[in-house]
């Protein structure tokens, strides 16, 4: 299986697709031909989460020996994605049972293990990640303790929550946390400048681990299949409601659909950063600066995976709309949803899942759906957004054990100013 750039000027094998991240023509990699008649579809209901994930991964990485691929899957898909039922028609798919309590663990762990497999410990790589929260901790956790791969996390000093900061700064070993005196944009600019700096690249083997890497996208199809499996036999039509920012999670679902799993509709639920909703509804895409919301992991003004979605549908809006519906909700509506889900169903949902709950509920109502299986993707543990959730429903949200451990650890960072020269000098002196 080769991977083609969404701008169609480059086709590479999986090794190059994973190591490069972005194609030379500026496009994103996508599987060249996604096989759609797959025999394991007949038996997926009897398979374990790991077994199905292995079968899916094999479609995209057929040249990796089974034994090795199985090992990658077993160590990355190492926690469950249970379905919790709210009503006769509505379910929550809990994607927060991984080590950093957000769905990004699936992608980050798989990518780290695949990169390690490709590298076989032979050379040393340096992974640079700018983060404003969830991505950084998932990537750090994914690569933690892997020989030959050094991770540098850049985060804006004083601009992440206390819990997030602990999750970013308590690893050690091959993970170095750089506390940048600047904004998230400054961090991102430092990383981008480093990737474009030939002198630096000649001396250091730099790799990006950001969300556009194909190795993060493919595992995000696994849990859609796991959700369909848990529904059992008689629950059609299936609707997935996906809290969306960069649209990587949604694209993972589209991939599951493309390999043969029937889905009636995908709902892309956005917060006030609604450029994708506007695109679906009007055909006009106008990227702009993001605004801050309560569901901050979705605060994206220029969603990178739109390019993949357009590529999948041949840039045909009518075809896209057959599969994807989108709607947008503001912070007030998000808080209302957190309250409603708690009061009606005694379920504590996080702000991201709450946006998806709103979108699903309204969609079903407007379309008079009585018999459907609506699945809300709950992308983060509510305790990651403790203050917001506690304010909304007035109860104490317990931190899970793993977060409790991490909070007790000491923060370790290196403080740098936001100038590129300082950052470059630091990297060159790190003797990697
Ligand atoms: C990243 C993230 C999202 C958005 O996912 P995309 O793939 O960027 O659309 C939603 N919720 C949480 C908790 C996240 O961390």
Coordinates of C-alpha atoms and ligand atoms in Angstrom, one line a residue:
X1 CA 0.0 0.0 0.0
X2 CA 1.4 3.4 -1.0
X3 CA 0.4 6.8 0.3
X4 CA -0.5 9.6 -2.0
X5 CA -0.4 13.3 -1.3
X6 CA -3.8 15.0 -1.3
X7 CA -2.2 17.4 -3.8
X8 CA -1.4 14.3 -6.0
X9 CA 2.2 15.2 -6.8
X10 CA 3.9 12.6 -4.6
X11 CA 3.4 8.9 -3.8
X12 CA 5.5 7.2 -1.2
X13 CA 5.7 4.0 0.8
X14 CA 4.5 3.9 4.4
X15 CA 8.0 4.5 5.9
X16 CA 8.4 7.8 4.1
X17 CA 4.8 8.8 4.8
X18 CA 5.2 8.2 8.5
X19 CA 8.7 9.8 8.8
X20 CA 8.0 12.8 6.5
X21 CA 4.6 13.7 8.0
X22 CA 3.8 16.3 5.3
X23 CA 4.3 15.6 1.6
X24 CA 6.8 17.6 -0.4
X25 CA 4.0 19.3 -2.4
X26 CA 2.5 20.6 0.9
X27 CA -0.3 18.0 0.9
X28 CA -1.2 15.4 3.5
X29 CA -0.7 11.7 2.9
X30 CA -3.7 9.4 2.3
X31 CA -3.8 5.6 1.5
X32 CA -3.7 5.3 -2.3
X33 CA -6.5 2.7 -2.5
X34 CA -8.5 1.8 0.5
X35 CA -9.7 -1.8 0.1
X36 CA -13.5 -2.0 0.6
X37 CA -14.3 -5.7 0.5
X38 CA -12.7 -7.1 3.5
X39 CA -13.3 -10.6 4.8
X40 CA -12.9 -9.8 8.5
X41 CA -16.1 -7.7 8.2
X42 CA -17.9 -11.0 8.4
X43 CA -16.5 -11.9 11.8
X44 CA -15.7 -8.6 13.4
X45 CA -18.5 -8.9 16.0
X46 CA -16.7 -11.9 17.5
X47 CA -13.2 -10.4 17.5
X48 CA -11.6 -8.5 20.3
X49 CA -10.8 -4.8 20.0
X50 CA -7.2 -5.6 19.4
X51 CA -7.9 -8.3 16.8
X52 CA -10.1 -5.9 14.7
X53 CA -7.6 -3.2 15.1
X54 CA -4.9 -5.5 13.8
X55 CA -7.1 -6.5 10.8
X56 CA -7.6 -2.8 9.9
X57 CA -4.0 -1.9 10.4
X58 CA -3.0 -4.8 8.1
X59 CA -5.1 -3.2 5.3
X60 CA -2.9 -0.1 5.4
X61 CA 0.5 -1.6 6.3
X62 CA 0.4 -5.0 4.5
X63 CA 4.2 -5.2 4.3
X64 CA 4.8 -5.2 8.0
X65 CA 5.0 -8.8 9.2
X66 CA 2.0 -10.0 11.1
X67 CA 3.9 -10.7 14.3
X68 CA 5.4 -7.2 14.3
X69 CA 2.2 -5.4 13.5
X70 CA 0.4 -7.4 16.2
X71 CA 3.0 -6.3 18.7
X72 CA 2.5 -2.6 17.7
X73 CA -1.2 -3.0 18.1
X74 CA -1.1 -4.8 21.4
X75 CA 1.1 -2.2 23.0
X76 CA -0.8 0.8 21.6
X77 CA -4.5 -0.4 21.7
X78 CA -4.0 -1.4 25.3
X79 CA -7.1 0.1 26.9
X80 CA -10.8 -0.3 26.2
X81 CA -13.3 2.0 24.4
X82 CA -16.5 1.1 26.1
X83 CA -19.9 2.2 25.0
X84 CA -22.2 3.6 27.7
X85 CA -25.9 3.8 27.0
X86 CA -27.8 7.0 27.7
X87 CA -31.2 6.3 26.1
X88 CA -32.7 3.8 23.8
X89 CA -31.1 5.6 20.9
X90 CA -28.1 7.3 22.4
X91 CA -24.8 6.1 23.5
X92 CA -21.5 7.6 24.6
X93 CA -18.3 6.0 23.3
X94 CA -15.7 6.6 26.0
X95 CA -12.3 7.3 24.4
X96 CA -10.6 8.5 27.5
X97 CA -9.4 5.3 29.1
X98 CA -5.8 5.8 27.9
X99 CA -2.9 7.1 30.0
X100 CA -3.5 10.8 29.3
X101 CA -7.3 10.5 29.4
X102 CA -8.1 11.7 25.9
X103 CA -8.7 10.0 22.6
X104 CA -5.4 11.3 21.2
X105 CA -3.7 8.4 23.1
X106 CA -4.9 6.0 20.4
X107 CA -3.1 7.9 17.6
X108 CA 0.0 9.0 19.6
X109 CA 0.7 5.5 21.0
X110 CA 0.4 3.8 17.6
X111 CA 2.5 6.4 15.9
X112 CA 5.3 6.2 18.5
X113 CA 5.4 2.4 18.2
X114 CA 5.4 2.4 14.5
X115 CA 8.2 5.0 14.3
X116 CA 10.2 2.9 16.7
X117 CA 9.6 -0.1 14.6
X118 CA 10.7 1.7 11.5
X119 CA 13.8 3.1 13.2
X120 CA 14.7 -0.2 14.9
X121 CA 16.8 1.8 17.4
X122 CA 19.4 2.4 14.7
X123 CA 19.5 6.1 14.5
X124 CA 18.3 8.7 16.9
X125 CA 15.3 10.9 16.0
X126 CA 14.2 14.1 17.6
X127 CA 10.5 14.7 17.8
X128 CA 9.5 18.3 18.2
X129 CA 5.9 19.1 19.3
X130 CA 4.4 22.4 20.1
X131 CA 1.4 21.9 22.4
X132 CA -1.3 23.8 24.2
X133 CA -2.4 20.7 26.1
X134 CA -3.8 17.3 25.1
X135 CA -1.5 16.6 22.1
X136 CA 1.7 17.1 23.9
X137 CA 0.9 14.8 26.8
X138 CA -0.4 12.0 24.5
X139 CA 2.7 12.3 22.3
X140 CA 5.1 12.4 25.3
X141 CA 3.4 9.4 26.8
X142 CA 3.5 7.5 23.5
X143 CA 7.2 8.0 23.1
X144 CA 8.2 7.8 26.8
X145 CA 11.0 5.3 27.3
X146 CA 11.5 4.4 23.7
X147 CA 15.2 4.2 22.9
X148 CA 16.7 6.4 20.3
X149 CA 13.8 8.8 20.1
X150 CA 14.0 12.1 22.0
X151 CA 10.9 14.2 22.5
X152 CA 10.9 18.0 22.9
X153 CA 7.6 19.4 24.1
X154 CA 7.2 23.2 23.7
X155 CA 4.4 24.7 25.7
X156 CA 3.5 28.3 26.5
X157 CA 4.5 29.2 30.1
X158 CA 1.5 30.0 32.3
X159 CA -1.0 29.3 29.5
X160 CA -1.9 25.7 30.2
X161 CA -4.0 24.5 33.1
X162 CA -2.3 23.1 36.2
X163 CA -3.3 19.6 35.4
X164 CA -2.2 19.9 31.8
X165 CA 1.1 21.3 32.9
X166 CA 1.7 18.4 35.3
X167 CA 0.9 16.0 32.4
X168 CA 3.4 17.8 30.2
X169 CA 6.3 18.1 32.6
X170 CA 6.6 15.1 34.8
X171 CA 8.0 12.5 32.4
X172 CA 11.8 12.8 32.3
X173 CA 14.0 10.2 30.5
X174 CA 13.7 10.8 26.8
X175 CA 11.1 13.5 27.1
X176 CA 12.2 17.1 27.7
X177 CA 9.7 19.8 28.5
X178 CA 10.5 23.3 27.2
X179 CA 8.6 26.1 28.9
X180 CA 8.5 28.9 26.4
X181 CA 8.0 32.5 27.5
X182 CA 5.4 33.2 24.9
X183 CA 2.1 32.0 23.4
X184 CA 1.2 28.7 21.8
X185 CA 1.6 30.4 18.4
X186 CA 5.2 31.3 19.4
X187 CA 5.8 27.6 20.2
X188 CA 4.4 26.5 16.9
X189 CA 6.5 29.0 15.1
X190 CA 9.7 27.8 16.8
X191 CA 8.9 24.2 15.7
X192 CA 8.1 25.3 12.1
X193 CA 11.2 27.3 11.8
X194 CA 13.3 24.4 13.1
X195 CA 11.8 22.1 10.4
X196 CA 12.7 24.6 7.7
X197 CA 16.2 25.2 9.0
X198 CA 18.6 23.2 6.7
X199 CA 21.6 23.7 8.9
X200 CA 19.8 22.2 11.9
X201 CA 18.3 19.4 9.9
X202 CA 21.8 18.4 8.7
X203 CA 22.9 17.9 12.2
X204 CA 19.8 16.5 13.8
X205 CA 17.3 14.0 12.6
X206 CA 14.1 16.0 13.2
X207 CA 10.6 14.5 13.0
X208 CA 7.2 16.0 13.5
X209 CA 4.5 14.1 15.5
X210 CA 1.7 16.5 14.9
X211 CA -1.9 15.5 14.1
X212 CA -1.5 15.4 10.3
X213 CA 0.8 12.3 10.4
X214 CA -1.0 9.4 8.7
X215 CA 0.2 7.1 11.5
X216 CA -2.0 9.1 13.9
X217 CA -5.0 9.0 11.6
X218 CA -5.3 5.3 10.8
X219 CA -5.7 4.1 14.5
X220 CA -8.5 6.6 14.9
X221 CA -10.6 4.4 12.8
X222 CA -10.2 1.4 15.2
X223 CA -12.6 2.6 17.8
X224 CA -15.4 3.3 15.4
X225 CA -15.4 -0.4 14.6
X226 CA -15.3 -1.2 18.3
X227 CA -18.4 1.0 18.8
X228 CA -20.3 -0.7 16.0
X229 CA -19.3 -4.1 17.4
X230 CA -20.7 -3.2 20.9
X231 CA -24.0 -2.1 19.4
X232 CA -24.7 -5.7 18.3
X233 CA -27.0 -6.6 15.5
X234 CA -30.3 -4.6 15.4
X235 CA -29.3 -1.0 15.9
X236 CA -29.3 0.7 12.5
X237 CA -29.0 3.4 11.2
X238 CA -25.8 4.4 13.0
X239 CA -24.9 8.0 13.5
X240 CA -21.6 9.2 15.0
X241 CA -21.4 12.6 16.5
X242 CA -17.8 13.8 16.6
X243 CA -16.6 16.8 18.6
X244 CA -14.4 18.3 15.9
X245 CA -11.4 20.7 15.7
X246 CA -8.7 19.6 13.2
X247 CA -11.1 16.9 11.9
X248 CA -8.7 14.1 12.5
X249 CA -11.1 12.1 14.6
X250 CA -13.8 12.5 12.0
X251 CA -11.5 11.5 9.2
X252 CA -10.7 8.3 11.1
X253 CA -14.4 7.5 11.1
X254 CA -14.7 8.2 7.4
X255 CA -11.9 5.7 6.9
X256 CA -13.8 3.0 8.9
X257 CA -16.8 3.7 6.6
X258 CA -14.6 3.4 3.5
X259 CA -13.3 0.0 4.4
X260 CA -16.9 -1.3 4.6
X261 CA -18.6 -0.3 7.9
X262 CA -22.0 1.1 7.3
X263 CA -22.7 4.5 8.9
X264 CA -25.8 6.5 8.2
X265 CA -24.3 9.8 9.1
X266 CA -21.3 11.5 10.6
X267 CA -22.1 14.7 12.5
X268 CA -19.1 17.1 12.9
X269 CA -20.0 19.0 16.0
X270 CA -18.1 22.3 16.3
X271 CA -17.9 24.9 19.0
X272 CA -17.8 28.6 18.2
X273 CA -14.9 27.9 15.9
X274 CA -17.3 26.9 13.2
X275 CA -15.4 27.2 9.9
X276 CA -16.1 23.5 9.0
X277 CA -19.9 23.9 9.8
X278 CA -20.0 26.9 7.5
X279 CA -18.2 25.0 4.8
X280 CA -20.6 22.1 4.9
X281 CA -23.6 24.3 5.0
X282 CA -22.6 26.9 2.4
X283 CA -19.6 25.5 0.5
X284 CA -17.5 28.5 1.6
X285 CA -14.4 27.9 3.6
X286 CA -13.0 30.9 5.4
X287 CA -10.3 30.0 7.8
X288 CA -9.6 32.5 10.5
X289 CA -8.0 33.0 13.9
X290 CA -9.5 30.7 16.5
X291 CA -11.4 32.0 19.5
X292 CA -11.1 30.5 23.0
X293 CA -14.0 28.3 24.2
X294 CA -14.7 25.8 27.0
X295 CA -14.0 22.9 24.7
X296 CA -10.5 24.2 24.0
X297 CA -9.1 21.2 22.2
X298 CA -11.5 22.1 19.4
X299 CA -10.4 25.7 19.1
X300 CA -9.1 25.5 15.6
X301 CA -9.6 28.2 13.0
X302 CA -8.1 26.3 10.0
X303 CA -8.7 22.6 10.3
X304 CA -5.9 20.7 8.7
X305 CA -7.8 17.5 7.8
X306 CA -10.3 19.3 5.7
X307 CA -7.8 18.8 2.9
X308 CA -8.1 15.0 3.4
X309 CA -11.9 15.2 3.5
X310 CA -12.0 17.1 0.3
X311 CA -9.7 14.6 -1.3
X312 CA -11.9 11.7 -0.1
X313 CA -15.0 13.2 -1.7
X314 CA -13.3 14.5 -4.8
X315 CA -14.1 18.1 -3.6
X316 CA -17.7 17.4 -4.2
X317 CA -19.9 19.1 -1.6
X318 CA -23.1 17.3 -2.5
X319 CA -21.4 13.9 -2.0
X320 CA -19.8 15.2 1.3
X321 CA -23.1 16.3 2.6
X322 CA -24.6 12.8 2.0
X323 CA -22.2 11.5 4.6
X324 CA -21.4 14.5 6.9
X325 CA -23.7 16.9 8.7
X326 CA -22.3 19.7 10.8
X327 CA -23.6 22.0 13.4
X328 CA -22.1 24.5 15.9
X329 CA -22.7 25.3 19.6
X330 CA -21.5 28.0 21.8
X331 CA -20.2 27.8 25.4
X332 CA -23.6 28.5 26.9
X333 CA -25.1 25.6 25.0
X334 CA -22.2 23.5 26.0
X335 CA -22.8 24.2 29.7
X336 CA -26.5 23.5 29.3
X337 CA -25.7 20.1 27.7
X338 CA -23.4 19.2 30.6
X339 CA -26.2 19.9 33.0
X340 CA -28.8 18.1 30.9
X341 CA -26.8 15.0 30.5
X342 CA -26.2 14.9 34.2
X343 CA -29.7 15.7 35.3
X344 CA -31.4 13.4 32.8
X345 CA -29.0 10.4 32.6
X346 CA -26.8 10.8 35.7
X347 CA -23.8 10.8 33.3
X348 CA -20.9 13.3 33.7
X349 CA -19.8 14.4 30.2
X350 CA -16.9 16.7 29.4
X351 CA -17.3 20.0 27.4
X352 CA -16.2 18.4 24.1
X353 CA -18.6 15.5 24.4
X354 CA -21.3 18.0 25.4
X355 CA -21.0 19.7 22.0
X356 CA -21.4 16.4 20.3
X357 CA -24.4 15.6 22.5
X358 CA -26.1 18.8 21.5
X359 CA -25.5 18.2 17.8
X360 CA -26.8 14.6 17.9
X361 CA -29.9 15.4 19.9
X362 CA -30.9 18.3 17.7
X363 CA -30.2 16.3 14.5
X364 CA -32.4 13.5 15.7
X365 CA -35.2 15.8 16.7
X366 CA -35.1 17.9 13.5
X367 CA -35.2 14.8 11.4
X368 CA -37.8 13.0 13.5
X369 CA -35.6 10.0 14.0
X370 CA -37.1 7.5 16.4
X371 CA -35.1 4.4 15.8
X372 CA -31.4 5.0 15.4
X373 CA -28.1 4.3 17.2
X374 CA -26.5 7.7 17.9
X375 CA -23.0 7.5 19.2
X376 CA -21.4 10.5 20.9
X377 CA -17.6 10.3 20.9
X378 CA -16.5 11.3 24.4
X379 CA -13.0 12.5 23.6
X380 CA -11.7 13.4 27.1
X381 CA -12.3 12.4 30.7
X382 CA -14.4 15.0 32.5
X383 CA -11.8 15.4 35.2
X384 CA -9.5 17.0 32.6
X385 CA -11.9 19.9 32.7
X386 CA -12.8 19.6 36.4
X387 CA -13.5 23.3 37.0
X388 CA -15.9 23.7 34.1
X389 CA -17.8 20.5 34.8
X390 CA -18.0 21.1 38.6
X391 CA -19.3 24.6 38.0
X392 CA -21.9 23.3 35.6
X393 CA -23.3 20.5 37.7
X394 CA -22.2 21.4 41.3
X395 CA -20.7 18.0 42.2
X396 CA -17.1 17.0 42.9
X397 CA -15.5 15.3 39.9
X398 CA -12.9 12.8 41.1
X399 CA -9.5 12.7 39.4
X400 CA -8.7 9.2 38.1
X401 CA -5.8 7.4 39.8
X402 CA -3.3 8.0 37.0
X403 CA -3.9 11.8 37.1
X404 CA -3.6 11.8 40.9
X405 CA -0.2 10.2 40.6
X406 CA 1.0 12.7 38.1
X407 CA -0.2 15.6 40.1
X408 CA 2.0 14.6 43.0
X409 CA 5.1 14.5 40.8
X410 CA 7.5 17.4 40.5
X411 CA 7.4 19.6 37.4
X412 CA 10.6 19.6 35.5
X413 CA 11.1 22.1 32.7
X414 CA 13.8 24.1 30.9
X415 CA 12.7 27.7 30.5
X416 CA 13.5 29.4 27.2
X417 CA 12.7 32.7 25.7
X418 CA 10.8 32.7 22.5
X419 CA 13.7 33.6 20.2
X420 CA 14.6 31.0 17.6
X421 CA 18.3 31.5 18.2
X422 CA 17.9 30.4 21.8
X423 CA 15.9 27.4 20.8
X424 CA 18.4 26.4 18.1
X425 CA 21.4 26.8 20.3
X426 CA 19.6 24.7 23.0
X427 CA 18.9 21.8 20.5
X428 CA 22.5 21.9 19.1
X429 CA 23.9 21.8 22.6
X430 CA 21.7 18.9 23.7
X431 CA 24.2 16.5 22.2
X432 CA 21.6 14.2 20.7
Ligands
LIG1 C1 -8.1 17.0 19.9 C2 -9.4 16.9 20.5 C3 -10.6 17.1 19.9 C4 -10.6 17.4 18.4 O1 -10.2 16.4 17.6 P1 -9.8 16.6 16.1 O2 -9.3 15.4 15.6 O3 -8.8 17.7 16.1 O4 -11.0 17.1 15.3 C5 -11.8 16.9 20.5 N1 -11.8 16.7 21.9 C6 -10.6 16.5 22.6 C7 -10.7 16.2 24.0 C8 -9.4 16.6 21.9 O5 -8.3 16.5 22.6

